[in-house]
Coordinates of C-alpha atoms and ligand atoms in Angstrom, one line a residue:
M1 CA 4.2 12.0 34.5
T2 CA 4.1 8.3 35.7
Q3 CA 3.5 5.3 33.1
L4 CA 0.2 3.8 32.5
D5 CA 0.2 0.3 32.7
E6 CA -0.4 -1.4 29.2
K7 CA -3.4 -3.1 30.1
L8 CA -4.9 0.4 30.9
E9 CA -4.2 2.3 28.0
P10 CA -7.2 1.1 26.0
V11 CA -9.0 2.3 28.7
L12 CA -8.1 5.5 29.0
D13 CA -7.8 5.7 25.1
E14 CA -11.7 4.6 25.5
V15 CA -12.5 7.3 28.0
A16 CA -11.1 9.8 26.2
R17 CA -12.8 9.0 23.1
R18 CA -16.3 9.0 24.9
N19 CA -15.7 12.0 26.9
P20 CA -14.3 14.6 24.2
G21 CA -13.9 18.2 25.8
E22 CA -13.7 17.1 29.4
P23 CA -9.7 17.6 30.7
E24 CA -10.8 18.0 34.3
F25 CA -12.6 14.5 34.0
L26 CA -9.9 13.0 31.6
Q27 CA -7.3 14.5 34.3
A28 CA -8.8 12.8 37.4
V29 CA -9.2 9.4 35.6
R30 CA -5.9 9.1 34.1
E31 CA -4.4 9.9 38.0
V32 CA -6.6 6.9 39.2
L33 CA -5.5 4.6 36.5
E34 CA -1.8 5.6 36.7
S35 CA -2.2 4.0 40.4
L36 CA -3.9 1.0 39.4
G37 CA -1.1 -0.8 37.4
R38 CA 0.0 -1.8 40.3
V39 CA -3.4 -3.5 42.1
I40 CA -3.7 -5.6 38.7
A41 CA -0.5 -6.7 39.1
K42 CA -1.1 -8.1 42.3
R43 CA -4.9 -9.0 42.0
P44 CA -5.3 -9.6 38.2
E45 CA -9.0 -10.4 38.7
Y46 CA -10.1 -6.8 39.2
A47 CA -9.1 -6.1 35.4
D48 CA -12.3 -8.9 34.8
D49 CA -15.5 -8.3 33.6
A50 CA -14.5 -4.6 32.3
L51 CA -14.7 -3.5 35.9
I52 CA -12.3 -0.7 35.3
E53 CA -14.2 0.5 32.5
R54 CA -17.7 0.5 34.1
I55 CA -15.8 2.5 37.3
C56 CA -14.7 5.4 34.8
E57 CA -18.3 5.2 33.3
P58 CA -21.0 7.0 35.5
E59 CA -24.4 5.2 36.2
R60 CA -26.4 8.0 35.3
Q61 CA -26.2 11.8 34.2
I62 CA -29.0 14.3 34.0
I63 CA -29.0 17.8 32.1
F64 CA -31.9 19.8 32.9
R65 CA -33.0 23.4 31.8
V66 CA -33.2 25.7 35.1
P67 CA -35.6 28.7 34.2
W68 CA -36.1 31.7 36.7
I69 CA -36.7 35.2 37.3
D70 CA -34.3 38.2 38.1
D71 CA -35.2 40.9 40.4
K72 CA -35.9 43.1 37.0
G73 CA -38.4 40.7 36.3
R74 CA -36.4 39.0 33.6
V75 CA -36.5 35.5 32.6
C76 CA -32.9 33.9 32.9
I77 CA -31.9 30.1 31.9
N78 CA -29.3 28.3 33.2
R79 CA -28.2 24.5 33.0
G80 CA -28.5 22.2 36.0
F81 CA -26.5 18.8 36.2
R82 CA -26.5 15.8 38.6
V83 CA -24.1 13.1 37.7
Q84 CA -24.7 9.9 39.7
F85 CA -21.6 8.0 39.5
N86 CA -21.5 4.9 41.6
S87 CA -24.1 3.6 44.3
A88 CA -22.0 0.2 44.8
L89 CA -21.4 1.4 48.5
G90 CA -24.5 3.0 49.0
P91 CA -26.9 6.3 47.7
Y92 CA -25.4 8.9 45.5
K93 CA -23.6 11.3 48.1
G94 CA -21.7 14.3 47.3
G95 CA -22.3 18.2 46.5
I96 CA -23.8 20.7 44.4
R97 CA -21.6 23.4 43.0
F98 CA -22.7 27.0 41.5
H99 CA -20.2 28.6 39.8
P100 CA -20.2 30.3 35.8
S101 CA -17.3 27.5 35.3
V102 CA -19.7 24.5 35.6
N103 CA -20.1 22.1 32.9
V104 CA -20.7 18.3 32.7
G105 CA -17.2 17.5 32.6
I106 CA -16.3 19.4 35.5
I107 CA -19.2 17.5 37.5
K108 CA -18.1 14.4 36.2
F109 CA -14.4 14.6 37.4
L110 CA -16.1 15.9 40.8
G111 CA -18.4 13.0 40.7
F112 CA -15.5 10.1 39.9
E113 CA -13.7 11.9 42.3
Q114 CA -16.0 11.6 45.2
T115 CA -16.8 7.9 44.4
F116 CA -13.3 7.2 45.7
K117 CA -13.3 9.6 48.1
N118 CA -16.7 8.5 49.9
A119 CA -15.2 5.0 49.6
L120 CA -12.1 6.2 52.0
T121 CA -14.2 7.5 54.6
G122 CA -15.5 4.0 55.4
L123 CA -19.3 5.0 55.6
P124 CA -22.1 3.5 53.3
I125 CA -22.4 6.4 50.6
G126 CA -21.7 6.4 46.6
G127 CA -20.6 8.8 44.7
G128 CA -22.3 11.6 42.7
K129 CA -22.0 15.5 42.1
G130 CA -24.2 18.2 40.7
G131 CA -24.4 21.9 39.9
S132 CA -25.3 24.7 37.6
D133 CA -23.6 27.2 35.9
F134 CA -25.5 29.8 37.7
D135 CA -23.1 32.8 39.3
P136 CA -24.5 33.4 42.9
K137 CA -22.2 36.5 43.0
G138 CA -24.2 40.0 43.0
R139 CA -27.2 38.1 43.2
S140 CA -29.9 39.3 46.0
D141 CA -31.0 36.8 48.4
A142 CA -34.7 36.8 46.2
E143 CA -32.7 35.7 43.2
V144 CA -30.9 33.0 45.0
M145 CA -34.0 31.8 46.3
R146 CA -36.0 31.7 43.0
F147 CA -33.1 29.8 41.2
C148 CA -33.0 27.2 44.0
Q149 CA -36.7 26.8 43.9
S150 CA -36.4 26.2 40.1
F151 CA -33.3 23.8 40.4
M152 CA -35.0 21.6 43.3
T153 CA -38.2 21.2 41.3
E154 CA -36.5 19.3 38.7
L155 CA -33.6 18.0 40.9
S156 CA -36.4 16.3 43.2
R157 CA -37.5 13.8 40.5
H158 CA -33.9 12.4 40.9
I159 CA -32.8 12.1 44.3
G160 CA -33.8 10.5 47.8
V161 CA -32.6 9.3 51.2
Y162 CA -32.4 6.0 49.6
T163 CA -31.1 7.4 46.2
D164 CA -29.3 10.3 45.8
V165 CA -28.4 12.4 48.6
P166 CA -26.5 16.1 47.6
A167 CA -25.1 18.8 49.6
G168 CA -23.2 21.9 49.6
D169 CA -19.8 22.4 47.2
I170 CA -18.6 26.1 45.7
G171 CA -21.3 28.6 45.5
V172 CA -23.6 26.3 47.7
G173 CA -23.4 26.7 51.5
G174 CA -26.3 27.0 54.2
R175 CA -28.6 29.7 52.7
E176 CA -28.8 27.5 49.2
I177 CA -29.3 24.3 51.0
G178 CA -32.0 25.7 53.1
Y179 CA -34.0 27.4 50.1
M180 CA -33.5 23.7 48.4
F181 CA -34.7 21.6 51.0
G182 CA -37.7 23.8 51.4
Q183 CA -38.8 23.3 48.0
Y184 CA -37.8 19.6 48.3
K185 CA -40.3 19.4 51.2
R186 CA -42.7 21.6 50.0
L187 CA -42.8 19.3 46.7
R188 CA -43.1 15.8 48.2
N189 CA -45.2 17.5 51.0
S190 CA -42.9 15.0 53.4
Y191 CA -40.2 15.7 56.0
E192 CA -37.2 13.7 54.5
A193 CA -34.4 15.2 56.7
G194 CA -32.0 13.2 55.0
V195 CA -32.3 14.0 51.6
L196 CA -29.6 16.9 51.9
T197 CA -26.9 17.7 54.4
G198 CA -25.3 20.7 55.2
K199 CA -28.7 21.8 56.5
G200 CA -29.0 24.5 59.2
L201 CA -28.8 23.4 62.9
S202 CA -32.8 24.6 63.4
Y203 CA -33.9 22.1 60.6
G204 CA -31.9 18.8 61.1
G205 CA -28.3 19.8 60.3
S206 CA -25.2 18.3 62.1
R207 CA -23.1 20.1 64.5
A208 CA -19.6 20.4 63.0
R209 CA -20.7 19.9 59.5
T210 CA -20.0 23.3 58.5
E211 CA -16.4 22.8 60.3
A212 CA -15.6 19.6 58.8
T213 CA -13.9 19.8 56.0
G214 CA -11.2 22.4 56.6
Y215 CA -11.1 20.8 60.1
G216 CA -10.4 17.3 58.5
N217 CA -8.0 18.1 56.2
T218 CA -5.7 20.0 59.1
Y219 CA -6.6 16.7 60.9
F220 CA -5.3 14.6 58.2
V221 CA -2.0 16.9 57.7
Q222 CA -1.4 16.6 61.5
S223 CA -1.2 12.8 60.9
M224 CA 1.1 13.5 58.0
L225 CA 3.3 15.4 59.6
A226 CA 3.2 13.0 62.8
T227 CA 4.9 10.4 60.8
Q228 CA 8.0 12.5 60.3
D229 CA 7.9 13.7 63.9
Q230 CA 6.4 17.2 62.9
S231 CA 3.6 19.2 64.1
F232 CA 1.9 22.4 63.1
D233 CA 3.1 24.2 66.2
G234 CA 5.1 27.1 65.0
K235 CA 4.5 26.5 61.4
R236 CA 4.0 29.4 58.7
V237 CA 0.8 28.1 56.5
V238 CA -0.7 29.2 53.4
V239 CA -4.1 28.6 52.9
S240 CA -5.8 29.6 49.3
G241 CA -9.3 30.2 48.8
S242 CA -11.7 32.3 51.6
G243 CA -14.5 30.3 51.5
N244 CA -15.9 27.6 53.9
V245 CA -13.1 25.0 53.4
A246 CA -10.3 27.9 53.8
I247 CA -12.3 29.2 56.8
Y248 CA -12.2 26.3 58.5
T249 CA -8.7 25.1 57.8
M250 CA -7.5 28.8 59.0
E251 CA -9.3 27.8 62.2
K252 CA -8.0 24.4 63.3
V253 CA -4.7 25.3 62.1
G254 CA -4.9 28.5 64.5
M255 CA -6.0 25.9 67.0
L256 CA -3.0 23.6 66.3
G257 CA -0.3 26.4 66.8
G258 CA 0.4 27.2 63.2
T259 CA 0.3 30.7 62.0
V260 CA -1.6 31.4 58.9
V261 CA -0.1 34.5 56.7
A262 CA -2.1 34.2 53.8
C263 CA -5.2 33.9 52.1
S264 CA -6.8 34.5 48.7
D265 CA -10.0 34.8 46.6
S266 CA -10.2 34.6 42.6
N267 CA -9.3 38.4 42.6
G268 CA -6.2 38.1 44.5
Y269 CA -4.5 37.6 48.0
V270 CA -3.9 39.0 51.5
L271 CA -0.8 39.1 53.2
D272 CA -1.0 39.4 57.2
E273 CA 2.5 38.6 58.8
N274 CA 0.6 38.9 62.2
G275 CA -1.6 35.9 61.0
I276 CA -4.7 36.3 59.4
D277 CA -7.6 37.5 61.5
L278 CA -10.1 35.2 61.0
D279 CA -13.2 36.9 62.8
L280 CA -12.4 39.5 59.8
V281 CA -12.4 37.3 57.0
K282 CA -15.7 35.7 58.4
E283 CA -17.3 39.0 58.8
I284 CA -16.3 39.6 55.0
K285 CA -17.2 36.5 53.3
E286 CA -19.8 35.0 55.6
V287 CA -21.9 37.9 56.6
R288 CA -21.0 40.6 53.9
R289 CA -20.7 38.1 51.1
E290 CA -17.5 40.6 49.9
R291 CA -14.1 40.6 48.1
I292 CA -11.0 39.5 50.4
A293 CA -9.6 42.9 49.3
E294 CA -11.7 44.3 51.9
Y295 CA -9.4 42.7 54.7
A296 CA -6.2 45.0 53.9
R297 CA -8.6 47.9 53.5
I298 CA -10.0 47.3 56.8
K299 CA -7.2 46.3 58.7
G300 CA -4.7 48.8 57.3
T301 CA -1.0 48.9 58.0
G302 CA 0.8 45.9 58.0
T303 CA -1.3 44.0 56.0
H304 CA -1.0 43.5 52.0
Y305 CA -3.8 42.8 49.1
I306 CA -2.0 41.8 46.0
A307 CA -4.4 42.2 43.3
G308 CA -4.2 39.4 40.6
G309 CA -1.1 37.8 42.5
T310 CA -0.9 34.0 43.3
V311 CA -1.0 33.3 46.9
W312 CA 1.7 30.3 46.2
D313 CA 4.4 33.4 46.0
V314 CA 4.3 33.8 49.8
P315 CA 7.1 31.3 51.5
C316 CA 5.5 28.8 54.0
D317 CA 6.2 25.6 55.6
I318 CA 3.0 24.1 54.9
A319 CA 0.4 24.8 51.8
M320 CA -2.8 23.9 52.1
P321 CA -5.0 25.0 48.5
S322 CA -8.6 25.4 49.4
A323 CA -9.9 27.1 46.5
T324 CA -10.5 25.1 43.1
Q325 CA -9.2 22.5 40.7
N326 CA -5.8 23.1 39.1
E327 CA -5.1 26.3 41.0
L328 CA -1.9 25.2 42.0
T329 CA 0.5 24.7 39.1
G330 CA 3.9 23.3 38.3
K331 CA 5.2 26.7 38.3
D332 CA 3.8 27.5 41.8
A333 CA 5.0 24.2 43.3
R334 CA 8.5 24.8 42.1
K335 CA 8.2 28.3 43.7
L336 CA 7.0 26.6 46.7
V337 CA 9.9 24.1 46.8
R338 CA 12.2 26.9 46.8
N339 CA 10.9 28.6 49.4
G340 CA 11.0 25.5 51.6
V341 CA 7.6 24.0 52.0
M342 CA 7.6 20.8 53.6
A343 CA 4.0 19.4 53.4
V344 CA 0.6 20.2 51.5
G345 CA -2.8 19.4 52.2
E346 CA -5.7 19.7 49.5
G347 CA -8.9 21.1 51.1
A348 CA -10.3 21.6 47.2
N349 CA -10.8 18.8 44.9
M350 CA -8.2 18.3 42.7
P351 CA -6.4 21.6 43.3
S352 CA -2.8 20.7 42.5
T353 CA -2.0 20.0 38.5
P354 CA -0.4 16.5 38.0
D355 CA 2.8 18.4 37.1
A356 CA 2.8 20.0 40.5
I357 CA 2.1 16.9 42.4
H358 CA 5.2 15.4 40.6
I359 CA 7.3 18.4 41.6
F360 CA 6.5 18.0 45.2
Q361 CA 6.6 13.9 45.3
Q362 CA 10.1 14.4 43.6
A363 CA 11.2 17.1 46.2
G364 CA 10.3 14.7 48.8
V365 CA 7.4 17.0 50.5
M366 CA 4.9 15.4 51.9
F367 CA 1.6 15.5 49.9
A368 CA -2.0 14.9 51.0
P369 CA -4.1 14.3 48.1
G370 CA -7.7 16.0 48.4
K371 CA -9.8 12.9 47.7
A372 CA -8.2 11.9 51.1
A373 CA -7.3 14.8 53.1
N374 CA -10.8 16.9 52.1
A375 CA -13.1 13.7 52.7
G376 CA -14.0 15.1 56.2
G377 CA -16.7 17.3 55.1
V378 CA -18.6 13.9 53.1
A379 CA -17.8 11.9 56.0
T380 CA -19.8 14.6 58.6
S381 CA -22.4 14.5 55.7
A382 CA -22.8 11.0 56.4
L383 CA -22.8 11.5 60.2
E384 CA -25.7 14.0 59.5
M385 CA -27.5 11.4 57.8
Q386 CA -27.0 8.7 60.7
Q387 CA -28.6 11.4 63.1
N388 CA -31.6 11.9 60.7
A389 CA -32.4 8.4 60.2
S390 CA -32.2 7.7 64.1
R391 CA -34.1 11.1 64.5
D392 CA -31.2 12.1 66.8
S393 CA -28.8 15.2 67.2
W394 CA -25.3 14.7 68.3
T395 CA -22.8 17.2 70.6
F396 CA -20.4 19.4 68.8
E397 CA -17.6 17.4 70.4
Q398 CA -19.2 13.9 69.6
T399 CA -19.4 15.0 65.9
E400 CA -16.1 16.5 65.7
Q401 CA -14.4 13.5 68.1
R402 CA -16.2 10.8 65.1
L403 CA -14.7 13.2 63.0
A404 CA -11.2 13.1 63.8
T405 CA -11.1 9.3 64.2
I406 CA -12.5 8.8 60.8
M407 CA -9.6 11.4 59.2
R408 CA -6.6 9.5 61.3
N409 CA -8.3 6.1 59.8
I410 CA -8.1 7.5 56.1
H411 CA -4.6 8.8 56.8
D412 CA -3.6 5.4 58.3
T413 CA -5.3 3.5 55.4
C414 CA -3.8 5.5 52.6
A415 CA 0.0 5.1 54.4
E416 CA -0.4 1.3 54.9
T417 CA -1.7 1.1 51.4
A418 CA 1.1 2.9 49.6
E419 CA 3.6 0.7 51.7
E420 CA 1.8 -2.7 50.7
Y421 CA 2.1 -1.6 47.1
G422 CA 5.7 -0.3 47.3
A423 CA 5.6 3.0 47.5
P424 CA 6.0 4.4 51.0
G425 CA 4.8 7.7 51.5
D426 CA 3.4 8.1 48.5
Y427 CA -0.7 9.2 49.8
V428 CA -1.5 9.6 46.2
L429 CA -1.4 5.9 45.2
G430 CA -2.4 4.7 48.7
A431 CA -5.7 6.7 48.3
N432 CA -6.3 5.8 44.7
I433 CA -5.8 2.1 45.7
A434 CA -7.5 1.7 49.0
G435 CA -10.6 3.8 47.5
F436 CA -10.8 1.7 44.5
V437 CA -10.2 -1.7 46.1
C438 CA -13.5 -0.7 48.4
V439 CA -15.7 0.0 45.5
A440 CA -14.1 -2.5 43.3
E441 CA -15.1 -5.7 45.8
A442 CA -18.5 -4.3 46.5
M443 CA -19.1 -3.9 42.4
E444 CA -17.5 -7.7 42.1
A445 CA -20.1 -8.7 44.3
L446 CA -23.1 -6.8 42.9
G447 CA -22.8 -8.4 39.4
V448 CA -22.3 -7.0 36.1
I449 CA -25.0 -3.9 36.5
Ligands
LIG501 N1 -18.6 18.9 48.3 C1 -18.4 18.2 49.6 C2 -17.0 17.4 48.7 O1 -16.3 17.7 48.1 C3 -18.9 17.8 50.5 C4 -20.0 16.7 49.7 C5 -21.1 16.3 51.0 O2 -21.1 16.8 52.1 O3 -22.0 15.7 50.4 O4 -16.9 16.3 49.3

């Protein structure tokens, strides 16, 4: 693990003291602080006015009860969260996650990451994140609707076009955003399209938003590969997950000539040496909302489903973790390196453990951290806000073009920053420093608030 600058040790100690029982939040903070030693050596003024301490403390944290009634008429209770982390660059912006693992520490780590990610897009958006420990798995549409309406009844007090603009994340897709937008509109008696992003095309959504995170990660890795005269063409790729990010990563990798041979869900993974049949994955996951085990059952011979196994056992040239935090461990990284992996692009938020990142970087594997590589989703959300504000609707080509340019710029910014700070090729350092400097400049200008 990288050494922490001695000036930053007390900052991390204080974050640890103040946020007990939140290991993911601490992990995310530690990684950024490890990169900042080089910044304060060059620009000591960034350590003034407790700026780094302030950046680690969310501006506001909201925790609320979400009561709702299931199909059997029973009253259920979940916990709702919105962490409004940093608004120096614009209204808080970031998704909502519905998953039983959600707690305040998870939402804080995501909000912290989001702040730097959003800064890297170069667009005027602050950082925030929200969610609930509600588990949508196995719930009827009517139950999901009642939950979303109750969740939004409280959340609506805290968000707004100029205040905080939520979107989707794990467990929150088009269906959930629709129900939440409907309830918000009803409560406010006002059509404020820009209050949520990831909306359907029939009511103010942006073309290419659904595809944006997966496409964006693929573009980022494409730029990274190009620095070593490489491309996706002919490469064997493994993608973890089979949700929105994974699906559109697989789609773009295929367009660029790569072959995705495996994907997964939390129960196991499927291996298809002929290349994963994406239409079938979309049908299983987006329409039927079933488990990925169905894939092998439907396809039959030539495909394998490995229950409980880790997808990182599958040899590949390029790995694209697109499921969830800490899904790729040191052990997995060692296996991937032994199997000859050349590049890793993180589609999920913080999917690789610190150990895994260290192993990749030591082995000379090109490594694209999530806060840079998966920024295409939120960047396209900001484009959706632009379209809503101007009451306009862009074509798919126009929107995807903007996304591609943004991803190229993020790549170049991270690469140039790493170079400038004496660590060429270290995209983790580049992303952390470039994101930090952007937020820090604005915070300095705004005074102690
Ligand atoms: N949840 C996504 C992320 O982690 C997207 C957020 C958004 O579009 O606001 O960046």
